[in-house]
Coordinates of C-alpha atoms and ligand atoms in Angstrom, one line a residue:
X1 CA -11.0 -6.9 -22.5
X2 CA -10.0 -8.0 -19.5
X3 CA -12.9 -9.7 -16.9
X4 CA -13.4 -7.4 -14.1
X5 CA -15.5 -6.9 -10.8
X6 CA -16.4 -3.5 -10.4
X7 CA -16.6 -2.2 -6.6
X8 CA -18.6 1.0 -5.9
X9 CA -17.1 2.3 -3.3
X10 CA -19.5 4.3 -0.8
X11 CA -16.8 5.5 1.7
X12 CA -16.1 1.8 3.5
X13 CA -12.6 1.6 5.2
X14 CA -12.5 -1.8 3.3
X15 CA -13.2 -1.0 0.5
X16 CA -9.4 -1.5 -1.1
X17 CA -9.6 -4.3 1.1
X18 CA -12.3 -6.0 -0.8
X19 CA -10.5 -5.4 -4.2
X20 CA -7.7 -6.9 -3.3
X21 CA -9.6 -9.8 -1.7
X22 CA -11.3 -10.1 -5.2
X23 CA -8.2 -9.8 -6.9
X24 CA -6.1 -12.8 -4.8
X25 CA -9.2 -14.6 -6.2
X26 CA -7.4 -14.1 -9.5
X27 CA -10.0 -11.7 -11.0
X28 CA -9.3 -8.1 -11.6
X29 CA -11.3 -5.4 -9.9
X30 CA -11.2 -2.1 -9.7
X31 CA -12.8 0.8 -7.7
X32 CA -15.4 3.7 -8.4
X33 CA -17.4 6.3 -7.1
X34 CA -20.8 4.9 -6.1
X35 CA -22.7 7.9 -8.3
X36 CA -20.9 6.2 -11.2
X37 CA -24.2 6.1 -13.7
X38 CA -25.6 2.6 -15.2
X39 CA -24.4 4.0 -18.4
X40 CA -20.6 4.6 -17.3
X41 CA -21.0 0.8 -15.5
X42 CA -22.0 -0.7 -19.0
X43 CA -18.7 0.9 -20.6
X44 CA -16.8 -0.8 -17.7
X45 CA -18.6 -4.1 -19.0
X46 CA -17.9 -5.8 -15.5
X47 CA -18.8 -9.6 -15.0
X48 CA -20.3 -8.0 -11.4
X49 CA -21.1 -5.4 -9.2
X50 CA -20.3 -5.0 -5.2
X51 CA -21.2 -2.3 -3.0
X52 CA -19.1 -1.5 -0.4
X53 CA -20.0 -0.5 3.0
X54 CA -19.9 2.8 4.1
X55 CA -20.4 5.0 7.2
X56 CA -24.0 6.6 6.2
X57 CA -26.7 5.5 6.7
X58 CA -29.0 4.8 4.0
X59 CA -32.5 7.0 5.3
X60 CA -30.4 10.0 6.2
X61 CA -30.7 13.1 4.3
X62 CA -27.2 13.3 2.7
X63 CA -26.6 9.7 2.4
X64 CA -25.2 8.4 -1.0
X65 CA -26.9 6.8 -3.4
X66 CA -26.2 4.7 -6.4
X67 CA -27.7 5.3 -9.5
X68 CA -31.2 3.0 -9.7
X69 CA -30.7 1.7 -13.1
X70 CA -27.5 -0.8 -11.9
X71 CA -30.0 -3.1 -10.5
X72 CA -31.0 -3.6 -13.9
X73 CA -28.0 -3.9 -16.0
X74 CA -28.9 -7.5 -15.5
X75 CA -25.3 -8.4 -13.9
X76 CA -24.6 -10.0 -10.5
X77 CA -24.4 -7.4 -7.6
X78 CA -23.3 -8.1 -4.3
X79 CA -24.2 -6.1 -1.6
X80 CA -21.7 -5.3 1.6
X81 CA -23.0 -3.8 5.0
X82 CA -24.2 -0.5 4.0
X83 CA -24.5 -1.9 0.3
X84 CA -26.8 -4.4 1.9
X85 CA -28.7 -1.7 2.9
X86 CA -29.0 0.5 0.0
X87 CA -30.5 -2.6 -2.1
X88 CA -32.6 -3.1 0.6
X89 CA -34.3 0.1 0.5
X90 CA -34.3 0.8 -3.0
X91 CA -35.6 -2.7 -3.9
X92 CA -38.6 -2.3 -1.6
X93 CA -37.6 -2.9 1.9
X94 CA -37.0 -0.8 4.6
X95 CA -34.2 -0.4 6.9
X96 CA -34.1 1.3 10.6
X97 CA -31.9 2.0 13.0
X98 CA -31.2 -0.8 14.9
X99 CA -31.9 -1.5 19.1
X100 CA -28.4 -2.7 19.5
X101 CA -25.1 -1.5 17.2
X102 CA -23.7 -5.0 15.5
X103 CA -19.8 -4.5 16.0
X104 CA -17.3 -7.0 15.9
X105 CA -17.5 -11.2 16.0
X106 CA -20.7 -12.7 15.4
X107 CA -22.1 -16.0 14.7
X108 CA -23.8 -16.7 11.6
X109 CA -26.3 -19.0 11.0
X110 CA -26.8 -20.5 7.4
X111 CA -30.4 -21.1 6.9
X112 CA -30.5 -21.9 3.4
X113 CA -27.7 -24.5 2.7
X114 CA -28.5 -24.4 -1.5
X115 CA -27.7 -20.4 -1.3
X116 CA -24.8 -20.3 -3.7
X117 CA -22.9 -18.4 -1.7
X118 CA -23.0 -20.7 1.4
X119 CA -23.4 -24.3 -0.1
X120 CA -21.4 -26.6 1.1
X121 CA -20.0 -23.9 4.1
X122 CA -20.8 -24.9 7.5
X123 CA -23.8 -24.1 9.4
X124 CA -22.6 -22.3 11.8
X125 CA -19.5 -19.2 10.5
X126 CA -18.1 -16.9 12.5
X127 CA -18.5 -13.0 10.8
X128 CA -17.6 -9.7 11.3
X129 CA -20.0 -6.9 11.6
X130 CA -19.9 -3.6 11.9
X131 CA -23.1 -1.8 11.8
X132 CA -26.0 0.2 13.5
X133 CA -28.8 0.0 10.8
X134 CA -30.6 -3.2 10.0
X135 CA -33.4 -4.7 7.7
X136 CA -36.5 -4.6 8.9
X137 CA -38.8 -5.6 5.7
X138 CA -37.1 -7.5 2.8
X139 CA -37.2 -6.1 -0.4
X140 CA -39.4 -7.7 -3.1
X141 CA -38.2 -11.1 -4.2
X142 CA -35.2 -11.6 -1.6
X143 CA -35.1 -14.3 1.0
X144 CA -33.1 -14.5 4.1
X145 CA -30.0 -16.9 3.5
X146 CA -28.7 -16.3 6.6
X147 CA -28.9 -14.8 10.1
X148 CA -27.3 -13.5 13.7
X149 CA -28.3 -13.1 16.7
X150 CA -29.6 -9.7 16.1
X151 CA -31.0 -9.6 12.6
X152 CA -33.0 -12.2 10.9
X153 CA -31.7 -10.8 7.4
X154 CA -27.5 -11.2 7.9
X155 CA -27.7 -12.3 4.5
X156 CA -30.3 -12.2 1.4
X157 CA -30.5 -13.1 -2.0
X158 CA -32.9 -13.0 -4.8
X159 CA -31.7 -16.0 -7.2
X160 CA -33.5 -14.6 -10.3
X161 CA -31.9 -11.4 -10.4
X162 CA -28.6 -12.5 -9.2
X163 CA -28.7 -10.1 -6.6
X164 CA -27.2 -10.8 -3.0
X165 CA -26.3 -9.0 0.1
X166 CA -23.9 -9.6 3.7
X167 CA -25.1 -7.5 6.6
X168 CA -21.4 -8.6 7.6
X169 CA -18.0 -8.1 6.3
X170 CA -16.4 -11.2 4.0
X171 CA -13.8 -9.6 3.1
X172 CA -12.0 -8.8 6.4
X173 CA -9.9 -11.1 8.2
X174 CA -12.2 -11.9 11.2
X175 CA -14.4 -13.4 8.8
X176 CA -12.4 -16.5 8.2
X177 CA -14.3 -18.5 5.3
X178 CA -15.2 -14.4 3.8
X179 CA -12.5 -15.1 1.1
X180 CA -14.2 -18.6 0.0
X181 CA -17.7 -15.7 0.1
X182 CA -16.4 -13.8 -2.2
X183 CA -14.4 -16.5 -4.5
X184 CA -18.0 -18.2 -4.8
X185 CA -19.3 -14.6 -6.2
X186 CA -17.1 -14.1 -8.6
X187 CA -16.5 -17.8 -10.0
X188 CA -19.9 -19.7 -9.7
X189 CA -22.6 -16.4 -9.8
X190 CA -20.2 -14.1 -11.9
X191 CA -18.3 -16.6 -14.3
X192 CA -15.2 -15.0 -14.0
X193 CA -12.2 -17.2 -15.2
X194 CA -9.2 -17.4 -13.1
X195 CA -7.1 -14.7 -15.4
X196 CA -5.4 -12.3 -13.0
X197 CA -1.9 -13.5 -12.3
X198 CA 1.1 -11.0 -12.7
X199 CA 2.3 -14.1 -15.4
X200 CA -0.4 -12.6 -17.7
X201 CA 0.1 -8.8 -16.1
X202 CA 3.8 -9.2 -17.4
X203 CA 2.4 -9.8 -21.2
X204 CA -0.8 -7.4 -20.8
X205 CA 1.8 -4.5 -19.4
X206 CA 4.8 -5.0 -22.0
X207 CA 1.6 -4.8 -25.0
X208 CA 0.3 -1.2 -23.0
X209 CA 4.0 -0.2 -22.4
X210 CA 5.0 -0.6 -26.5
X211 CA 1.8 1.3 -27.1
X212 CA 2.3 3.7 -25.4
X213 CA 5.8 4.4 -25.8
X214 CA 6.1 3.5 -29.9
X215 CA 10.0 4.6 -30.6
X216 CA 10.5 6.9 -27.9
X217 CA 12.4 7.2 -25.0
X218 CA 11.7 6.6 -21.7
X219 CA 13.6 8.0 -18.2
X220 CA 13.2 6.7 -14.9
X221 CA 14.0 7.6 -11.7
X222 CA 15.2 4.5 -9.7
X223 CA 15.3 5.2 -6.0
X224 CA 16.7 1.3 -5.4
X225 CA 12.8 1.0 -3.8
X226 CA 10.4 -2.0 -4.5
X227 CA 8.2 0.6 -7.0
X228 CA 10.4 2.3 -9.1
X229 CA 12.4 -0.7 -9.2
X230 CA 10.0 -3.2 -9.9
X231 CA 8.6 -0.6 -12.7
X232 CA 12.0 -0.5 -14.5
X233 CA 12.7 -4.4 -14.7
X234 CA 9.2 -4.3 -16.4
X235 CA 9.9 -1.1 -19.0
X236 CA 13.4 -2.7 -19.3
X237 CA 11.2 -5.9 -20.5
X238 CA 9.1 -4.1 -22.6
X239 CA 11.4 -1.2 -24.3
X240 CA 15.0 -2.9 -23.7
X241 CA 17.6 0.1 -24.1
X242 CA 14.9 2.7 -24.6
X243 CA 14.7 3.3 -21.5
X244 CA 17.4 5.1 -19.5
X245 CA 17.1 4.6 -15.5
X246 CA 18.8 7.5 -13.4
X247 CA 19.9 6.3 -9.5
X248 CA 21.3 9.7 -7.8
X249 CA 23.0 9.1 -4.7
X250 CA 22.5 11.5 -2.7
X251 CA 24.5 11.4 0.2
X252 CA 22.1 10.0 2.8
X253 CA 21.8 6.5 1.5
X254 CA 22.0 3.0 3.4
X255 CA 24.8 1.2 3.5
X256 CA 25.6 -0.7 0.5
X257 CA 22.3 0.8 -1.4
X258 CA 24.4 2.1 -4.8
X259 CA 25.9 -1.1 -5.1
X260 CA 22.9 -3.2 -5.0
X261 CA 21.9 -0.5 -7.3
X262 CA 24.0 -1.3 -9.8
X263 CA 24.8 -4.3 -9.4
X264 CA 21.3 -5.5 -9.8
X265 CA 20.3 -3.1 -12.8
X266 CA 23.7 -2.4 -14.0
X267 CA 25.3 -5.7 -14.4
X268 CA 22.8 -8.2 -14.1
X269 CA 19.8 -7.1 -16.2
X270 CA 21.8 -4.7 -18.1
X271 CA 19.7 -1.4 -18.4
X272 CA 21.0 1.5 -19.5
X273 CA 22.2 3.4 -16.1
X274 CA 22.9 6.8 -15.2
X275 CA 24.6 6.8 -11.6
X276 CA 25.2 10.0 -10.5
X277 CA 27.4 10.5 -7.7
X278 CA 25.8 13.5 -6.3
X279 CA 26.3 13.3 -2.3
X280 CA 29.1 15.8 -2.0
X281 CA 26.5 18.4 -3.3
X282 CA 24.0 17.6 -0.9
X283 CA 26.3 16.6 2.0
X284 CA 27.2 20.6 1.1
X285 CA 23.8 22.0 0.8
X286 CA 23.0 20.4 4.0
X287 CA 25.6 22.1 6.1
X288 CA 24.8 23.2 9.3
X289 CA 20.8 22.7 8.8
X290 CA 19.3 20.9 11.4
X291 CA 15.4 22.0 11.1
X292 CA 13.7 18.8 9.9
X293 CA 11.1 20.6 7.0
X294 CA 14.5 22.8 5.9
X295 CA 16.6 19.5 5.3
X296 CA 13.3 17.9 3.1
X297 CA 12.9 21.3 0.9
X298 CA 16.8 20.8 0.2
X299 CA 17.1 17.0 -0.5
X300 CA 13.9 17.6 -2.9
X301 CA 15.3 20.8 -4.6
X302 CA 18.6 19.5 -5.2
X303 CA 17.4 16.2 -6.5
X304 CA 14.9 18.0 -9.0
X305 CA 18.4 20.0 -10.2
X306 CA 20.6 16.6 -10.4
X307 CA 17.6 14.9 -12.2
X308 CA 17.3 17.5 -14.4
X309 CA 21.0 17.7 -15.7
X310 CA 20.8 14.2 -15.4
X311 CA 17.8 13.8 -18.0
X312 CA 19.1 15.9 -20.6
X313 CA 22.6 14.0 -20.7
X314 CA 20.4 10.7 -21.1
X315 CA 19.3 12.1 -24.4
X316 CA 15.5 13.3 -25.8
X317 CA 13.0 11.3 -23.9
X318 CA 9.1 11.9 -24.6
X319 CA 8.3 10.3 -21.4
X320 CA 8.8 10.1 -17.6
X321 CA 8.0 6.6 -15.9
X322 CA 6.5 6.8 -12.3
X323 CA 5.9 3.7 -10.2
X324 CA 3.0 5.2 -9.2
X325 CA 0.6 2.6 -7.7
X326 CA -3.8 2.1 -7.4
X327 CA -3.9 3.4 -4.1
X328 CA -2.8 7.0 -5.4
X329 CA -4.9 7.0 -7.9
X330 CA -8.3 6.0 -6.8
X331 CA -10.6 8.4 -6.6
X332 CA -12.0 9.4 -3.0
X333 CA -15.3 9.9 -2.3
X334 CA -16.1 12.9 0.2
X335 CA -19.1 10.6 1.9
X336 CA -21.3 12.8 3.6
X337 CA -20.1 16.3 2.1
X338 CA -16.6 15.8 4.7
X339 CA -13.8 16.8 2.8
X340 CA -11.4 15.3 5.3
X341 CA -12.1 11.5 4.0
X342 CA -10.4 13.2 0.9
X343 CA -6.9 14.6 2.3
X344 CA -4.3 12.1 1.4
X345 CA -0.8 12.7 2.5
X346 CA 1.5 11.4 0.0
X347 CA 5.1 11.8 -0.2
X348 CA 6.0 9.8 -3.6
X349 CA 3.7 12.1 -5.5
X350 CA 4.4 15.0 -7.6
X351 CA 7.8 14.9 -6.4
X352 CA 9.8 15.2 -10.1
X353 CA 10.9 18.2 -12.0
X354 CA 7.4 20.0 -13.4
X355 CA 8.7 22.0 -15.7
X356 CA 10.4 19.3 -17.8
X357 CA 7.5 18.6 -20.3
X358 CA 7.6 14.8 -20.3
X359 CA 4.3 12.7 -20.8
X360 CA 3.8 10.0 -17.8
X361 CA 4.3 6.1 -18.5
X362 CA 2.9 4.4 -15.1
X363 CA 2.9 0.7 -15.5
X364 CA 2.2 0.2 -12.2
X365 CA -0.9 2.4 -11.5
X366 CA -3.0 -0.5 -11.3
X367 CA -1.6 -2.8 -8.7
X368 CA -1.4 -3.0 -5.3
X369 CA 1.9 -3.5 -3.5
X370 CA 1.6 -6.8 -2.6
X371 CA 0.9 -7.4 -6.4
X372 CA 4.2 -5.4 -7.4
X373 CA 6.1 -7.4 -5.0
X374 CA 4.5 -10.9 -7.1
X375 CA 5.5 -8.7 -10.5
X376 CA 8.8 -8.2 -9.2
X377 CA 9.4 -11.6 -8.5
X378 CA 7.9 -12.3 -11.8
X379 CA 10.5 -10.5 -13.3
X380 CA 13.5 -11.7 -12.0
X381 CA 14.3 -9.4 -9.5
X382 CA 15.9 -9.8 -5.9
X383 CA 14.1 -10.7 -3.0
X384 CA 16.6 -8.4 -1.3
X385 CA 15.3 -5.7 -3.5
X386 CA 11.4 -7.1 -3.9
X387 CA 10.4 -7.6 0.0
X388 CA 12.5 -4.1 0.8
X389 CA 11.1 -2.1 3.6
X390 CA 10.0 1.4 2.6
X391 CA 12.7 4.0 3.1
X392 CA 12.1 8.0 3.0
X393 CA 13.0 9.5 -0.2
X394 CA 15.1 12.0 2.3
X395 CA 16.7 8.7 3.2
X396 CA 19.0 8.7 6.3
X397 CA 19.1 12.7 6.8
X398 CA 15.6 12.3 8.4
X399 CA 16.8 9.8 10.8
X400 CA 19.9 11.6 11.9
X401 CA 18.3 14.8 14.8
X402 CA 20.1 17.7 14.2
X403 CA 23.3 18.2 11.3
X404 CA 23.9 15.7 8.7
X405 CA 28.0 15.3 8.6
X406 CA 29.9 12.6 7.6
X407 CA 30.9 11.3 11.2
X408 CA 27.1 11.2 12.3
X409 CA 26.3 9.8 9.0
X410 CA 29.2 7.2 9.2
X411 CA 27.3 5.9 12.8
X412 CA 24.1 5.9 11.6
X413 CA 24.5 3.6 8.1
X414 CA 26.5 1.3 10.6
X415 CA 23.8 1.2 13.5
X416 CA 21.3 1.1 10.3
X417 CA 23.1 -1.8 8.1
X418 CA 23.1 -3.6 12.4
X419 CA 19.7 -3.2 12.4
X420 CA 18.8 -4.6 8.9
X421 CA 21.4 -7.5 9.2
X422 CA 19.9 -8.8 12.8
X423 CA 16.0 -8.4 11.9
X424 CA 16.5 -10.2 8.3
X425 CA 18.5 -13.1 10.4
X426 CA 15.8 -13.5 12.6
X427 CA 12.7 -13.1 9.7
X428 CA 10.9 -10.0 11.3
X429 CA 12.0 -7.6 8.6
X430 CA 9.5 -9.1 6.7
X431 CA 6.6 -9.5 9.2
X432 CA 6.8 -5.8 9.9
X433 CA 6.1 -2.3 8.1
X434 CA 9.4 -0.9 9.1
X435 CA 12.2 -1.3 11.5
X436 CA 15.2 1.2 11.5
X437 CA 17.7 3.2 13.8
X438 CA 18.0 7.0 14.8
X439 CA 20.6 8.7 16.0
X440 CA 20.0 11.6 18.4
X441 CA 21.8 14.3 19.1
X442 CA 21.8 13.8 22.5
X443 CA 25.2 12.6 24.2
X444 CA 25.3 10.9 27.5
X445 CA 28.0 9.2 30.3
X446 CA 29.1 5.8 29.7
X447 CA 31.8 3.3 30.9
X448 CA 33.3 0.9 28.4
X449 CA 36.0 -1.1 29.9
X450 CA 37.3 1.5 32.7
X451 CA 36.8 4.3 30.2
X452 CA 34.3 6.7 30.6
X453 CA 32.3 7.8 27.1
X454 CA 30.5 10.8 26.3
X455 CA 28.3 9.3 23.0
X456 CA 25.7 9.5 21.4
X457 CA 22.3 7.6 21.8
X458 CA 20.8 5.4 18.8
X459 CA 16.9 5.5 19.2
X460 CA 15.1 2.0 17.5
X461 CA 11.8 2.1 16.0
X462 CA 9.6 -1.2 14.6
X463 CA 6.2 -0.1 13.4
X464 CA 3.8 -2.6 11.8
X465 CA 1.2 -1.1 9.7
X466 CA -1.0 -1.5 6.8
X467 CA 0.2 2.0 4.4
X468 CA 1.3 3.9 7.4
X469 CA -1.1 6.2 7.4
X470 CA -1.0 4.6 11.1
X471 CA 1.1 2.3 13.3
X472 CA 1.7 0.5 15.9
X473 CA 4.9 -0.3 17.6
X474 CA 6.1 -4.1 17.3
X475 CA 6.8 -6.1 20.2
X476 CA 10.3 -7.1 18.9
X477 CA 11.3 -10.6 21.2
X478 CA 13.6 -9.2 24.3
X479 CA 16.5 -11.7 23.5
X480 CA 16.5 -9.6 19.9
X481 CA 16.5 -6.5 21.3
X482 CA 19.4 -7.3 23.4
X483 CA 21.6 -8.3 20.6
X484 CA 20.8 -5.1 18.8
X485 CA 21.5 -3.3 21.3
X486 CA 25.0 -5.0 22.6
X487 CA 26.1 -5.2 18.6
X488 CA 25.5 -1.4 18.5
X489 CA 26.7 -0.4 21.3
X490 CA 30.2 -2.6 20.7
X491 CA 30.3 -2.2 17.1
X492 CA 29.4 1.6 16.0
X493 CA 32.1 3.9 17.5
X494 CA 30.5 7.1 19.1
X495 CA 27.2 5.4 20.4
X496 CA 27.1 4.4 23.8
X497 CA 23.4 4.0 24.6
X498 CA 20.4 2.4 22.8
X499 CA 16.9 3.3 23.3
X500 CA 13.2 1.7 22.1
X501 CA 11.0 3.7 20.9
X502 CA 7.1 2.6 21.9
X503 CA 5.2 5.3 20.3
X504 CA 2.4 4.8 17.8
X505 CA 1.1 6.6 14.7
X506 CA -1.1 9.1 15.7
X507 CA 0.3 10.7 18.1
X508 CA 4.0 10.1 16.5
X509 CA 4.8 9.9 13.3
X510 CA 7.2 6.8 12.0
X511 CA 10.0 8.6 10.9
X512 CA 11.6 11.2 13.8
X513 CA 11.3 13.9 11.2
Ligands
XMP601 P1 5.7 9.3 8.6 O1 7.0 9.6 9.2 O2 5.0 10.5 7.9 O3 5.9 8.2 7.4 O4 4.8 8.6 9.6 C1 5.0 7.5 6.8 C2 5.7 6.6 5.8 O5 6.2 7.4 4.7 C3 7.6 7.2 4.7 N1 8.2 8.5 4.4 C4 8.6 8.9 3.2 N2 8.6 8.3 2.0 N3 9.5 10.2 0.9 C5 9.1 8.9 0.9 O6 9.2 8.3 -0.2 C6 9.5 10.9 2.1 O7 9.9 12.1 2.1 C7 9.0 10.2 3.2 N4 8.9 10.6 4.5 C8 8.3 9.5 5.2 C9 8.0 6.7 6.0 O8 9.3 5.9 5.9 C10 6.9 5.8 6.4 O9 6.9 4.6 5.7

């Protein structure tokens, strides 16, 4: 069985953070509920245990609590801002509200230099907090490692047990020696082995996949993304021409985007390909709609329809592959009886045909995207394909205000493919979330030479973000925005004025529809 660090999560906006902090470290970890019982943990047979933080605090009526019994399962548990807390109180001492709220940078102070999880640090570390509540009386058998300004218990351990706590947050980035924190944890207290590479995924994945799949057939829907493609190459690995990948184009591509398609799948690694030239249907079915949830219902609908037909020429398949990844499928927890900390928009899921009986293969349901990226890399696929921005499954009919035609489509793919080619040149398609064009419906006056033009507008948007649930908009270098602009403006016929937009997420959303 594979070594793993189990997180309870108790409602912390880091708490994915701190498995994938854990995971960089090379050891796999995975997330719970924090009422998981002892019993459940043992099954899990983790190396360790961390609590996460959480937005409770730990004397209030409703707040949640783990089961007792993990303090006694005698494995390492490391305790994170509200975790701190919780062992606090339920290993004897007592925690308060605090005079002054700890939020943001802080100096630490390392007052035990042999703790294990400071040795050899420096004294003095700069730490993140982000907390009300403090310790007041340690618990039985803990001493103070470490302190701040503000509380005399920023850190604790009790050797014995193997039990330690951070009033402060390792695992964010404003705690710059956090990650060495939490890589002492799990190496030197836990024992963990470095074993979590996506070398040893590839091998642990292909095993599960065979499993799983025995002599059956496999279909996949390959939107030319990093998921769906990433999860091919590895089925494709695993269950060679078993596996039949269908790419529909639908009309509303990007530039280029059936030929990578192809090209990549098709010829190089040679998987067995459906393409499906589909767009006049949509292109048709889209006719004169210009309401933004209207064009959504029809791209999905229609694509359930091709995909079906599609399916059944590809021959009996048992199951449906999904590059569904861990963020979808970790479990919520509605802290503090709010059901809102539980309302996930996704678009990706649930999206395929429901009545076509297939069982689910999901190799990918247990990475994170930065580790499907490393996979698909692993694998042998493109970087152009690997380090792809996200693009709506709608594709380009969202990003064109008003009808989808071929003219309008024709100047957006161009401005688009502009767009694409300038931000790779310079290296800030990869720094960023997204960065794409829109073309408006509105038309305004222009000169162009001594001619006077009556075109449309292309709107730009550049949003960084972390899963944009939100976003900010990117501060592109002027002298880059110029040449966007002046390349589209020359280059696409029918657009005679470019526009930034500067809004964020909430209030806007990133795509315009
Ligand atoms: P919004 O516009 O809701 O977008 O702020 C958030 C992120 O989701 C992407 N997006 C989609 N992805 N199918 C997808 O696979 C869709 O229908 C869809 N709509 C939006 C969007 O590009 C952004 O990254």
């Amino acid at each position: 069985m594979q070594e793993q660090i189990v997180i309870l999560d108790f409602g912390s906006q880091y708490t994915q953070v701190i498995a994938r902090r854990i995971r960089e470290c090379n050891v796999y970890s995975v997330i719970v509920p924090y009422d998981i019982t002892a019993e459940q943990l043992s099954a899990l047979a983790p190396k360790g245990l961390i609590l996460s933080g959480g937005p409770a605090s730990v004397y209030a009526r409703n707040a949640p609590l783990p089961d007792r019994a993990i303090f006694d399962l005698g494995v390492p548990v490391l305790g994170i801002c509200y975790g701190l807390q919780v062992m606090a109180q339920f290993l004897g001492g007592k925690v308060e509200p605090g005079r002054k709220r700890e939020f943001g940078k802080a100096k630490l102070r390392v007052v035990d230099s042999f703790s294990p999880l400071f040795a050899n640090l420096p004294e003095i570390l700069q730490v993140w907090n982000s907390h009300g509540d403090k310790i007041t009386k340690m618990p039985h058998g803990f001493k103070s490692v470490a302190a701040t300004e503000n509380s005399d218990y920023a850190a604790i351990e009790n050797l014995d047990r193997k039990l330690f706590a951070l009033q402060f947050h390792p695992e964010v980035a404003h705690t710059p020696q956090g990650r060495e924190i939490l890589a002492r944890f799990v190496h030197n207290i836990c024992g963990c082995q470095k074993s979590w590479t996506m070398r040893n995924y590839v091998d642990i994945a292909v095993e599960a996949i065979r499993q799983q799949v025995g002599k059956e057939r496999v279909i996949l829907g390959l939107s030319g993304g990093v998921d769906s493609s990433v999860a091919a190459a590895l089925l494709h690995k695993a269950i060679g021409r078993q596996l039949t990948c269908i790419f529909v184009n639908n009309g509303v591509l990007r530039g280029r985007e059936e030929c990578v398609v192809r090209e990549v799948f098709g010829r190089h690694f040679k998987m067995k390909l459906q393409y499906v030239d589909a767009s006049k249907r949509f292109l048709t079915a889209l006719r004169r709609v210009t309401d933004p949830e209207r064009k959504r219902k029809i791209i999905g609908r229609t694509f359930i329809e091709v995909f079906e037909t599609a399916a059944k020429r590809a021959g009996k398949a048992k199951f449906l592959a999904q590059g569904t990844l861990y963020p979808d499928v970790i479990e919520s927890v509605p802290i503090g009886g709010n059901p809102s900390a539980m309302i996930k928009s996704h678009h990706n899921v649930g999206g395929l045909p429901k009545k076509m009986r297939f069982q689910l293969v999901e190799p990918l349901k247990c990475l994170f995207k930065d580790e499907v990226r490393e996979l698909g890399l692993e694998l042998g696929l493109p970087r152009e394909i690997v380090l792809r921005q996200p693009f709506p499954g709608p594709g380009l009919a969202v990003r064109i205000l008003g009808e989808v035609t071929p003219d309008r489509l024709q100047i957006l793919r161009h401005a688009d493919t502009i767009v694409v080619e300038e931000m790779k040149t310079t290296g800030w398609y990869y720094k960023i979330w997204q960065s794409f064009a829109v073309l408006l419906p509105v038309r305004s006056v222009g000169v162009m030479g001594d001619e006077r033009t009556y075109d449309y507008t292309i709107a730009l948007r550049a949003v960084e973000s972390q899963d944009g649930m939100t976003a900010d908009w990117v501060k592109l270098p002027p002298e880059l925005l110029e040449r966007l602009a002046n390349r589209i403006i020359n280059e696409v016929k029918g657009v005679n004025r470019v526009c930034l937009d500067i809004t964020s997420k909430p209030p806007g959303t990133i795509e315009w529809e």
